[in-house]
Amino acid sequence: MQHGASKLGPTELLSQDHRTIERLLASLEEAARRLQRGERVRAGFFLDAAGFISGFADACHHGKEEGALFPALEAVGFPRSAGPIAVMLHEHDEGRLYTAAMRAAAQKLASGDASAAGAVVENAQGYAGLLRQHIMKEDNVLFQMAQRALDPDTQQKLLQDFERIEHEHAGHESYLALVDALERELQQR
């Protein structure tokens, strides 16, 4: 697996993804604070962050949840239309809306429309706040429930599914490098 941690179970791997996402969130929040204070922040920073969110957090990480974990939980009786799965799916959709709005505003900012800064800040902060709460719920509630509900064979199959999903969304290392680069960019200012 890309994670290089084959002894970890599926929920531990998802939590490991969360730590990477939280690093991006910290950088995104700092960049938004600086922009809100009127400091110069490269519009491309927010476009790069949106690229990470779409490629890593959404396509790969949420892809593992929506394409593998949630169906496995449904198979053992968790409803998709109510309860924790429904909440997580709704929050994934809400995050996609924030990301699209942040990307659109950052594109305007990049083309010279300084009035778009407020929308960049609002959507960056909204996304970060949503995702921090979302991650807390998954790490402390949903993943604990999944560990109890899913038998070892199902968990092993999830690991295989996760590997397939990561392979389909190749570029895991490039997303880690992007998070490193965004952190360095903020440290240099």
mmCIF file with all atom_site columns, C-alpha atoms in Angstrom:
data_model
loop_
_atom_site.group_PDB
_atom_site.id
_atom_site.type_symbol
_atom_site.label_atom_id
_atom_site.label_alt_id
_atom_site.label_comp_id
_atom_site.label_asym_id
_atom_site.label_entity_id
_atom_site.label_seq_id
_atom_site.pdbx_PDB_ins_code
_atom_site.Cartn_x
_atom_site.Cartn_y
_atom_site.Cartn_z
_atom_site.occupancy
_atom_site.B_iso_or_equiv
_atom_site.pdbx_formal_charge
_atom_site.auth_seq_id
_atom_site.auth_comp_id
_atom_site.auth_asym_id
_atom_site.auth_atom_id
_atom_site.pdbx_PDB_model_num
ATOM 1   C CA . MET A 1 1   ? 0.000   0.000   0.000   1.00 0.00 ? 1   MET A CA 1
ATOM 2   C CA . GLN A 1 2   ? 1.024   3.575   -0.559  1.00 0.00 ? 2   GLN A CA 1
ATOM 3   C CA . HIS A 1 3   ? 0.904   4.215   3.163   1.00 0.00 ? 3   HIS A CA 1
ATOM 4   C CA . GLY A 1 4   ? 3.673   1.730   3.844   1.00 0.00 ? 4   GLY A CA 1
ATOM 5   C CA . ALA A 1 5   ? 1.809   0.558   6.920   1.00 0.00 ? 5   ALA A CA 1
ATOM 6   C CA . SER A 1 6   ? 0.386   -2.833  5.987   1.00 0.00 ? 6   SER A CA 1
ATOM 7   C CA . LYS A 1 7   ? -0.165  -3.822  9.623   1.00 0.00 ? 7   LYS A CA 1
ATOM 8   C CA . LEU A 1 8   ? -2.709  -1.052  10.100  1.00 0.00 ? 8   LEU A CA 1
ATOM 9   C CA . GLY A 1 9   ? -6.393  -1.776  9.735   1.00 0.00 ? 9   GLY A CA 1
ATOM 10  C CA . PRO A 1 10  ? -8.718  0.120   7.399   1.00 0.00 ? 10  PRO A CA 1
ATOM 11  C CA . THR A 1 11  ? -9.903  2.681   9.932   1.00 0.00 ? 11  THR A CA 1
ATOM 12  C CA . GLU A 1 12  ? -6.322  3.337   11.055  1.00 0.00 ? 12  GLU A CA 1
ATOM 13  C CA . LEU A 1 13  ? -5.365  4.018   7.441   1.00 0.00 ? 13  LEU A CA 1
ATOM 14  C CA . LEU A 1 14  ? -8.286  6.424   7.098   1.00 0.00 ? 14  LEU A CA 1
ATOM 15  C CA . SER A 1 15  ? -7.207  8.155   10.316  1.00 0.00 ? 15  SER A CA 1
ATOM 16  C CA . GLN A 1 16  ? -3.686  8.394   8.904   1.00 0.00 ? 16  GLN A CA 1
ATOM 17  C CA . ASP A 1 17  ? -5.172  10.197  5.881   1.00 0.00 ? 17  ASP A CA 1
ATOM 18  C CA . HIS A 1 18  ? -6.894  12.533  8.350   1.00 0.00 ? 18  HIS A CA 1
ATOM 19  C CA . ARG A 1 19  ? -3.545  13.593  9.807   1.00 0.00 ? 19  ARG A CA 1
ATOM 20  C CA . THR A 1 20  ? -2.378  14.630  6.317   1.00 0.00 ? 20  THR A CA 1
ATOM 21  C CA . ILE A 1 21  ? -5.657  16.475  5.691   1.00 0.00 ? 21  ILE A CA 1
ATOM 22  C CA . GLU A 1 22  ? -5.299  18.280  9.038   1.00 0.00 ? 22  GLU A CA 1
ATOM 23  C CA . ARG A 1 23  ? -1.869  19.537  7.977   1.00 0.00 ? 23  ARG A CA 1
ATOM 24  C CA . LEU A 1 24  ? -3.465  21.039  4.862   1.00 0.00 ? 24  LEU A CA 1
ATOM 25  C CA . LEU A 1 25  ? -6.275  22.531  6.969   1.00 0.00 ? 25  LEU A CA 1
ATOM 26  C CA . ALA A 1 26  ? -3.771  24.267  9.265   1.00 0.00 ? 26  ALA A CA 1
ATOM 27  C CA . SER A 1 27  ? -2.032  25.836  6.264   1.00 0.00 ? 27  SER A CA 1
ATOM 28  C CA . LEU A 1 28  ? -5.338  26.787  4.653   1.00 0.00 ? 28  LEU A CA 1
ATOM 29  C CA . GLU A 1 29  ? -6.557  28.442  7.860   1.00 0.00 ? 29  GLU A CA 1
ATOM 30  C CA . GLU A 1 30  ? -3.308  30.399  8.232   1.00 0.00 ? 30  GLU A CA 1
ATOM 31  C CA . ALA A 1 31  ? -3.395  31.565  4.607   1.00 0.00 ? 31  ALA A CA 1
ATOM 32  C CA . ALA A 1 32  ? -7.036  32.636  5.033   1.00 0.00 ? 32  ALA A CA 1
ATOM 33  C CA . ARG A 1 33  ? -6.177  34.581  8.220   1.00 0.00 ? 33  ARG A CA 1
ATOM 34  C CA . ARG A 1 34  ? -3.373  36.376  6.405   1.00 0.00 ? 34  ARG A CA 1
ATOM 35  C CA . LEU A 1 35  ? -5.579  37.214  3.437   1.00 0.00 ? 35  LEU A CA 1
ATOM 36  C CA . GLN A 1 36  ? -8.300  38.449  5.802   1.00 0.00 ? 36  GLN A CA 1
ATOM 37  C CA . ARG A 1 37  ? -5.763  40.763  7.491   1.00 0.00 ? 37  ARG A CA 1
ATOM 38  C CA . GLY A 1 38  ? -4.962  42.227  4.090   1.00 0.00 ? 38  GLY A CA 1
ATOM 39  C CA . GLU A 1 39  ? -1.606  40.519  3.729   1.00 0.00 ? 39  GLU A CA 1
ATOM 40  C CA . ARG A 1 40  ? -0.542  39.365  0.309   1.00 0.00 ? 40  ARG A CA 1
ATOM 41  C CA . VAL A 1 41  ? -1.222  35.659  -0.210  1.00 0.00 ? 41  VAL A CA 1
ATOM 42  C CA . ARG A 1 42  ? -0.674  34.004  -3.561  1.00 0.00 ? 42  ARG A CA 1
ATOM 43  C CA . ALA A 1 43  ? -4.084  33.191  -5.090  1.00 0.00 ? 43  ALA A CA 1
ATOM 44  C CA . GLY A 1 44  ? -2.492  30.013  -6.396  1.00 0.00 ? 44  GLY A CA 1
ATOM 45  C CA . PHE A 1 45  ? -2.060  28.890  -2.779  1.00 0.00 ? 45  PHE A CA 1
ATOM 46  C CA . PHE A 1 46  ? -5.835  28.483  -2.528  1.00 0.00 ? 46  PHE A CA 1
ATOM 47  C CA . LEU A 1 47  ? -6.010  26.880  -5.975  1.00 0.00 ? 47  LEU A CA 1
ATOM 48  C CA . ASP A 1 48  ? -3.304  24.410  -4.916  1.00 0.00 ? 48  ASP A CA 1
ATOM 49  C CA . ALA A 1 49  ? -5.198  23.709  -1.684  1.00 0.00 ? 49  ALA A CA 1
ATOM 50  C CA . ALA A 1 50  ? -8.392  23.120  -3.680  1.00 0.00 ? 50  ALA A CA 1
ATOM 51  C CA . GLY A 1 51  ? -6.459  20.713  -5.900  1.00 0.00 ? 51  GLY A CA 1
ATOM 52  C CA . PHE A 1 52  ? -5.301  18.779  -2.836  1.00 0.00 ? 52  PHE A CA 1
ATOM 53  C CA . ILE A 1 53  ? -8.823  18.735  -1.433  1.00 0.00 ? 53  ILE A CA 1
ATOM 54  C CA . SER A 1 54  ? -10.333 17.482  -4.700  1.00 0.00 ? 54  SER A CA 1
ATOM 55  C CA . GLY A 1 55  ? -7.610  14.952  -5.452  1.00 0.00 ? 55  GLY A CA 1
ATOM 56  C CA . PHE A 1 56  ? -6.566  13.611  -2.069  1.00 0.00 ? 56  PHE A CA 1
ATOM 57  C CA . ALA A 1 57  ? -9.247  14.445  0.505   1.00 0.00 ? 57  ALA A CA 1
ATOM 58  C CA . ASP A 1 58  ? -12.212 13.914  -1.796  1.00 0.00 ? 58  ASP A CA 1
ATOM 59  C CA . ALA A 1 59  ? -11.349 11.539  -4.654  1.00 0.00 ? 59  ALA A CA 1
ATOM 60  C CA . CYS A 1 60  ? -8.967  9.283   -2.722  1.00 0.00 ? 60  CYS A CA 1
ATOM 61  C CA . HIS A 1 61  ? -9.918  9.524   0.974   1.00 0.00 ? 61  HIS A CA 1
ATOM 62  C CA . HIS A 1 62  ? -13.653 10.060  0.588   1.00 0.00 ? 62  HIS A CA 1
ATOM 63  C CA . GLY A 1 63  ? -13.510 7.576   -2.289  1.00 0.00 ? 63  GLY A CA 1
ATOM 64  C CA . LYS A 1 64  ? -12.319 4.927   0.192   1.00 0.00 ? 64  LYS A CA 1
ATOM 65  C CA . GLU A 1 65  ? -15.159 5.787   2.531   1.00 0.00 ? 65  GLU A CA 1
ATOM 66  C CA . GLU A 1 66  ? -17.937 6.105   -0.046  1.00 0.00 ? 66  GLU A CA 1
ATOM 67  C CA . GLY A 1 67  ? -16.710 3.292   -2.303  1.00 0.00 ? 67  GLY A CA 1
ATOM 68  C CA . ALA A 1 68  ? -15.683 0.735   0.311   1.00 0.00 ? 68  ALA A CA 1
ATOM 69  C CA . LEU A 1 69  ? -16.213 1.504   4.025   1.00 0.00 ? 69  LEU A CA 1
ATOM 70  C CA . PHE A 1 70  ? -19.775 2.802   3.851   1.00 0.00 ? 70  PHE A CA 1
ATOM 71  C CA . PRO A 1 71  ? -21.028 -0.084  1.647   1.00 0.00 ? 71  PRO A CA 1
ATOM 72  C CA . ALA A 1 72  ? -19.371 -2.555  4.072   1.00 0.00 ? 72  ALA A CA 1
ATOM 73  C CA . LEU A 1 73  ? -21.176 -0.886  6.965   1.00 0.00 ? 73  LEU A CA 1
ATOM 74  C CA . GLU A 1 74  ? -24.457 -0.948  5.045   1.00 0.00 ? 74  GLU A CA 1
ATOM 75  C CA . ALA A 1 75  ? -23.987 -4.688  4.500   1.00 0.00 ? 75  ALA A CA 1
ATOM 76  C CA . VAL A 1 76  ? -23.973 -5.219  8.282   1.00 0.00 ? 76  VAL A CA 1
ATOM 77  C CA . GLY A 1 77  ? -27.055 -3.086  8.903   1.00 0.00 ? 77  GLY A CA 1
ATOM 78  C CA . PHE A 1 78  ? -25.983 0.561   9.000   1.00 0.00 ? 78  PHE A CA 1
ATOM 79  C CA . PRO A 1 79  ? -28.548 2.595   7.035   1.00 0.00 ? 79  PRO A CA 1
ATOM 80  C CA . ARG A 1 80  ? -27.284 4.890   4.287   1.00 0.00 ? 80  ARG A CA 1
ATOM 81  C CA . SER A 1 81  ? -30.182 7.328   4.539   1.00 0.00 ? 81  SER A CA 1
ATOM 82  C CA . ALA A 1 82  ? -29.984 7.963   8.297   1.00 0.00 ? 82  ALA A CA 1
ATOM 83  C CA . GLY A 1 83  ? -27.473 7.890   11.122  1.00 0.00 ? 83  GLY A CA 1
ATOM 84  C CA . PRO A 1 84  ? -23.720 8.301   10.849  1.00 0.00 ? 84  PRO A CA 1
ATOM 85  C CA . ILE A 1 85  ? -23.336 7.324   7.183   1.00 0.00 ? 85  ILE A CA 1
ATOM 86  C CA . ALA A 1 86  ? -25.977 9.846   6.107   1.00 0.00 ? 86  ALA A CA 1
ATOM 87  C CA . VAL A 1 87  ? -24.284 12.575  8.159   1.00 0.00 ? 87  VAL A CA 1
ATOM 88  C CA . MET A 1 88  ? -20.854 11.789  6.686   1.00 0.00 ? 88  MET A CA 1
ATOM 89  C CA . LEU A 1 89  ? -22.211 11.761  3.116   1.00 0.00 ? 89  LEU A CA 1
ATOM 90  C CA . HIS A 1 90  ? -23.957 15.094  3.672   1.00 0.00 ? 90  HIS A CA 1
ATOM 91  C CA . GLU A 1 91  ? -20.746 16.602  5.037   1.00 0.00 ? 91  GLU A CA 1
ATOM 92  C CA . HIS A 1 92  ? -18.743 15.250  2.084   1.00 0.00 ? 92  HIS A CA 1
ATOM 93  C CA . ASP A 1 93  ? -21.190 17.032  -0.231  1.00 0.00 ? 93  ASP A CA 1
ATOM 94  C CA . GLU A 1 94  ? -21.013 20.220  1.838   1.00 0.00 ? 94  GLU A CA 1
ATOM 95  C CA . GLY A 1 95  ? -17.211 20.112  1.648   1.00 0.00 ? 95  GLY A CA 1
ATOM 96  C CA . ARG A 1 96  ? -17.392 19.809  -2.143  1.00 0.00 ? 96  ARG A CA 1
ATOM 97  C CA . LEU A 1 97  ? -19.527 22.960  -2.276  1.00 0.00 ? 97  LEU A CA 1
ATOM 98  C CA . TYR A 1 98  ? -17.044 24.904  -0.129  1.00 0.00 ? 98  TYR A CA 1
ATOM 99  C CA . THR A 1 99  ? -14.170 23.672  -2.294  1.00 0.00 ? 99  THR A CA 1
ATOM 100 C CA . ALA A 1 100 ? -15.871 24.644  -5.553  1.00 0.00 ? 100 ALA A CA 1
ATOM 101 C CA . ALA A 1 101 ? -16.721 28.098  -4.187  1.00 0.00 ? 101 ALA A CA 1
ATOM 102 C CA . MET A 1 102 ? -13.174 28.606  -2.852  1.00 0.00 ? 102 MET A CA 1
ATOM 103 C CA . ARG A 1 103 ? -11.696 27.539  -6.205  1.00 0.00 ? 103 ARG A CA 1
ATOM 104 C CA . ALA A 1 104 ? -14.002 29.906  -8.137  1.00 0.00 ? 104 ALA A CA 1
ATOM 105 C CA . ALA A 1 105 ? -13.189 32.836  -5.840  1.00 0.00 ? 105 ALA A CA 1
ATOM 106 C CA . ALA A 1 106 ? -9.441  32.080  -5.963  1.00 0.00 ? 106 ALA A CA 1
ATOM 107 C CA . GLN A 1 107 ? -9.589  32.048  -9.765  1.00 0.00 ? 107 GLN A CA 1
ATOM 108 C CA . LYS A 1 108 ? -11.176 35.517  -9.683  1.00 0.00 ? 108 LYS A CA 1
ATOM 109 C CA . LEU A 1 109 ? -8.527  36.667  -7.220  1.00 0.00 ? 109 LEU A CA 1
ATOM 110 C CA . ALA A 1 110 ? -5.795  35.271  -9.480  1.00 0.00 ? 110 ALA A CA 1
ATOM 111 C CA . SER A 1 111 ? -7.210  37.223  -12.419 1.00 0.00 ? 111 SER A CA 1
ATOM 112 C CA . GLY A 1 112 ? -6.954  40.481  -10.482 1.00 0.00 ? 112 GLY A CA 1
ATOM 113 C CA . ASP A 1 113 ? -10.366 40.751  -8.807  1.00 0.00 ? 113 ASP A CA 1
ATOM 114 C CA . ALA A 1 114 ? -9.355  41.779  -5.273  1.00 0.00 ? 114 ALA A CA 1
ATOM 115 C CA . SER A 1 115 ? -13.014 41.807  -4.204  1.00 0.00 ? 115 SER A CA 1
ATOM 116 C CA . ALA A 1 116 ? -12.970 37.989  -4.354  1.00 0.00 ? 116 ALA A CA 1
ATOM 117 C CA . ALA A 1 117 ? -10.669 37.806  -1.309  1.00 0.00 ? 117 ALA A CA 1
ATOM 118 C CA . GLY A 1 118 ? -13.620 37.778  1.094   1.00 0.00 ? 118 GLY A CA 1
ATOM 119 C CA . ALA A 1 119 ? -15.197 34.794  -0.646  1.00 0.00 ? 119 ALA A CA 1
ATOM 120 C CA . VAL A 1 120 ? -11.862 32.967  -0.647  1.00 0.00 ? 120 VAL A CA 1
ATOM 121 C CA . VAL A 1 121 ? -11.521 33.531  3.109   1.00 0.00 ? 121 VAL A CA 1
ATOM 122 C CA . GLU A 1 122 ? -15.146 32.634  3.859   1.00 0.00 ? 122 GLU A CA 1
ATOM 123 C CA . ASN A 1 123 ? -15.047 29.370  1.928   1.00 0.00 ? 123 ASN A CA 1
ATOM 124 C CA . ALA A 1 124 ? -11.564 28.366  3.119   1.00 0.00 ? 124 ALA A CA 1
ATOM 125 C CA . GLN A 1 125 ? -12.588 28.922  6.737   1.00 0.00 ? 125 GLN A CA 1
ATOM 126 C CA . GLY A 1 126 ? -15.945 27.218  6.196   1.00 0.00 ? 126 GLY A CA 1
ATOM 127 C CA . TYR A 1 127 ? -14.288 24.173  4.674   1.00 0.00 ? 127 TYR A CA 1
ATOM 128 C CA . ALA A 1 128 ? -11.656 23.946  7.414   1.00 0.00 ? 128 ALA A CA 1
ATOM 129 C CA . GLY A 1 129 ? -14.241 24.243  10.180  1.00 0.00 ? 129 GLY A CA 1
ATOM 130 C CA . LEU A 1 130 ? -16.479 21.636  8.575   1.00 0.00 ? 130 LEU A CA 1
ATOM 131 C CA . LEU A 1 131 ? -13.627 19.193  8.004   1.00 0.00 ? 131 LEU A CA 1
ATOM 132 C CA . ARG A 1 132 ? -12.201 19.515  11.519  1.00 0.00 ? 132 ARG A CA 1
ATOM 133 C CA . GLN A 1 133 ? -15.601 18.572  12.997  1.00 0.00 ? 133 GLN A CA 1
ATOM 134 C CA . HIS A 1 134 ? -16.087 15.871  10.353  1.00 0.00 ? 134 HIS A CA 1
ATOM 135 C CA . ILE A 1 135 ? -12.708 14.270  11.097  1.00 0.00 ? 135 ILE A CA 1
ATOM 136 C CA . MET A 1 136 ? -13.429 14.320  14.832  1.00 0.00 ? 136 MET A CA 1
ATOM 137 C CA . LYS A 1 137 ? -16.740 12.488  14.273  1.00 0.00 ? 137 LYS A CA 1
ATOM 138 C CA . GLU A 1 138 ? -15.149 9.894   12.024  1.00 0.00 ? 138 GLU A CA 1
ATOM 139 C CA . ASP A 1 139 ? -12.100 9.250   14.220  1.00 0.00 ? 139 ASP A CA 1
ATOM 140 C CA . ASN A 1 140 ? -14.024 9.134   17.499  1.00 0.00 ? 140 ASN A CA 1
ATOM 141 C CA . VAL A 1 141 ? -17.415 7.707   16.517  1.00 0.00 ? 141 VAL A CA 1
ATOM 142 C CA . LEU A 1 142 ? -17.802 6.185   13.059  1.00 0.00 ? 142 LEU A CA 1
ATOM 143 C CA . PHE A 1 143 ? -14.432 4.433   12.881  1.00 0.00 ? 143 PHE A CA 1
ATOM 144 C CA . GLN A 1 144 ? -14.905 2.979   16.376  1.00 0.00 ? 144 GLN A CA 1
ATOM 145 C CA . MET A 1 145 ? -18.302 1.640   15.316  1.00 0.00 ? 145 MET A CA 1
ATOM 146 C CA . ALA A 1 146 ? -16.780 0.186   12.147  1.00 0.00 ? 146 ALA A CA 1
ATOM 147 C CA . GLN A 1 147 ? -14.021 -1.602  14.061  1.00 0.00 ? 147 GLN A CA 1
ATOM 148 C CA . ARG A 1 148 ? -16.631 -3.275  16.259  1.00 0.00 ? 148 ARG A CA 1
ATOM 149 C CA . ALA A 1 149 ? -19.089 -4.074  13.449  1.00 0.00 ? 149 ALA A CA 1
ATOM 150 C CA . LEU A 1 150 ? -16.793 -5.404  10.712  1.00 0.00 ? 150 LEU A CA 1
ATOM 151 C CA . ASP A 1 151 ? -15.277 -8.876  10.978  1.00 0.00 ? 151 ASP A CA 1
ATOM 152 C CA . PRO A 1 152 ? -11.598 -9.511  10.148  1.00 0.00 ? 152 PRO A CA 1
ATOM 153 C CA . ASP A 1 153 ? -12.364 -10.840 6.643   1.00 0.00 ? 153 ASP A CA 1
ATOM 154 C CA . THR A 1 154 ? -14.345 -7.709  5.785   1.00 0.00 ? 154 THR A CA 1
ATOM 155 C CA . GLN A 1 155 ? -11.575 -5.521  7.166   1.00 0.00 ? 155 GLN A CA 1
ATOM 156 C CA . GLN A 1 156 ? -9.028  -7.385  5.026   1.00 0.00 ? 156 GLN A CA 1
ATOM 157 C CA . LYS A 1 157 ? -11.220 -6.870  1.949   1.00 0.00 ? 157 LYS A CA 1
ATOM 158 C CA . LEU A 1 158 ? -11.424 -3.164  2.791   1.00 0.00 ? 158 LEU A CA 1
ATOM 159 C CA . LEU A 1 159 ? -7.623  -2.982  2.808   1.00 0.00 ? 159 LEU A CA 1
ATOM 160 C CA . GLN A 1 160 ? -7.605  -4.476  -0.697  1.00 0.00 ? 160 GLN A CA 1
ATOM 161 C CA . ASP A 1 161 ? -10.324 -2.054  -1.817  1.00 0.00 ? 161 ASP A CA 1
ATOM 162 C CA . PHE A 1 162 ? -8.356  0.875   -0.379  1.00 0.00 ? 162 PHE A CA 1
ATOM 163 C CA . GLU A 1 163 ? -5.254  -0.220  -2.264  1.00 0.00 ? 163 GLU A CA 1
ATOM 164 C CA . ARG A 1 164 ? -7.258  -0.379  -5.501  1.00 0.00 ? 164 ARG A CA 1
ATOM 165 C CA . ILE A 1 165 ? -8.765  3.075   -4.889  1.00 0.00 ? 165 ILE A CA 1
ATOM 166 C CA . GLU A 1 166 ? -5.336  4.557   -4.121  1.00 0.00 ? 166 GLU A CA 1
ATOM 167 C CA . HIS A 1 167 ? -3.982  3.005   -7.316  1.00 0.00 ? 167 HIS A CA 1
ATOM 168 C CA . GLU A 1 168 ? -6.861  4.535   -9.317  1.00 0.00 ? 168 GLU A CA 1
ATOM 169 C CA . HIS A 1 169 ? -6.044  7.932   -7.824  1.00 0.00 ? 169 HIS A CA 1
ATOM 170 C CA . ALA A 1 170 ? -2.288  7.685   -8.215  1.00 0.00 ? 170 ALA A CA 1
ATOM 171 C CA . GLY A 1 171 ? -0.264  10.575  -6.945  1.00 0.00 ? 171 GLY A CA 1
ATOM 172 C CA . HIS A 1 172 ? -0.396  10.015  -3.189  1.00 0.00 ? 172 HIS A CA 1
ATOM 173 C CA . GLU A 1 173 ? 3.242   11.081  -2.839  1.00 0.00 ? 173 GLU A CA 1
ATOM 174 C CA . SER A 1 174 ? 2.657   14.213  -4.922  1.00 0.00 ? 174 SER A CA 1
ATOM 175 C CA . TYR A 1 175 ? -0.163  15.244  -2.579  1.00 0.00 ? 175 TYR A CA 1
ATOM 176 C CA . LEU A 1 176 ? 2.113   14.790  0.437   1.00 0.00 ? 176 LEU A CA 1
ATOM 177 C CA . ALA A 1 177 ? 4.756   16.883  -1.336  1.00 0.00 ? 177 ALA A CA 1
ATOM 178 C CA . LEU A 1 178 ? 2.138   19.569  -2.034  1.00 0.00 ? 178 LEU A CA 1
ATOM 179 C CA . VAL A 1 179 ? 1.225   19.775  1.666   1.00 0.00 ? 179 VAL A CA 1
ATOM 180 C CA . ASP A 1 180 ? 4.944   20.108  2.478   1.00 0.00 ? 180 ASP A CA 1
ATOM 181 C CA . ALA A 1 181 ? 5.330   22.873  -0.127  1.00 0.00 ? 181 ALA A CA 1
ATOM 182 C CA . LEU A 1 182 ? 2.313   24.828  1.150   1.00 0.00 ? 182 LEU A CA 1
ATOM 183 C CA . GLU A 1 183 ? 3.612   24.603  4.723   1.00 0.00 ? 183 GLU A CA 1
ATOM 184 C CA . ARG A 1 184 ? 7.050   25.837  3.616   1.00 0.00 ? 184 ARG A CA 1
ATOM 185 C CA . GLU A 1 185 ? 5.495   28.699  1.654   1.00 0.00 ? 185 GLU A CA 1
ATOM 186 C CA . LEU A 1 186 ? 3.766   29.986  4.789   1.00 0.00 ? 186 LEU A CA 1
ATOM 187 C CA . GLN A 1 187 ? 6.909   29.598  6.908   1.00 0.00 ? 187 GLN A CA 1
ATOM 188 C CA . GLN A 1 188 ? 8.905   31.750  4.477   1.00 0.00 ? 188 GLN A CA 1
ATOM 189 C CA . ARG A 1 189 ? 6.636   34.742  4.887   1.00 0.00 ? 189 ARG A CA 1
#
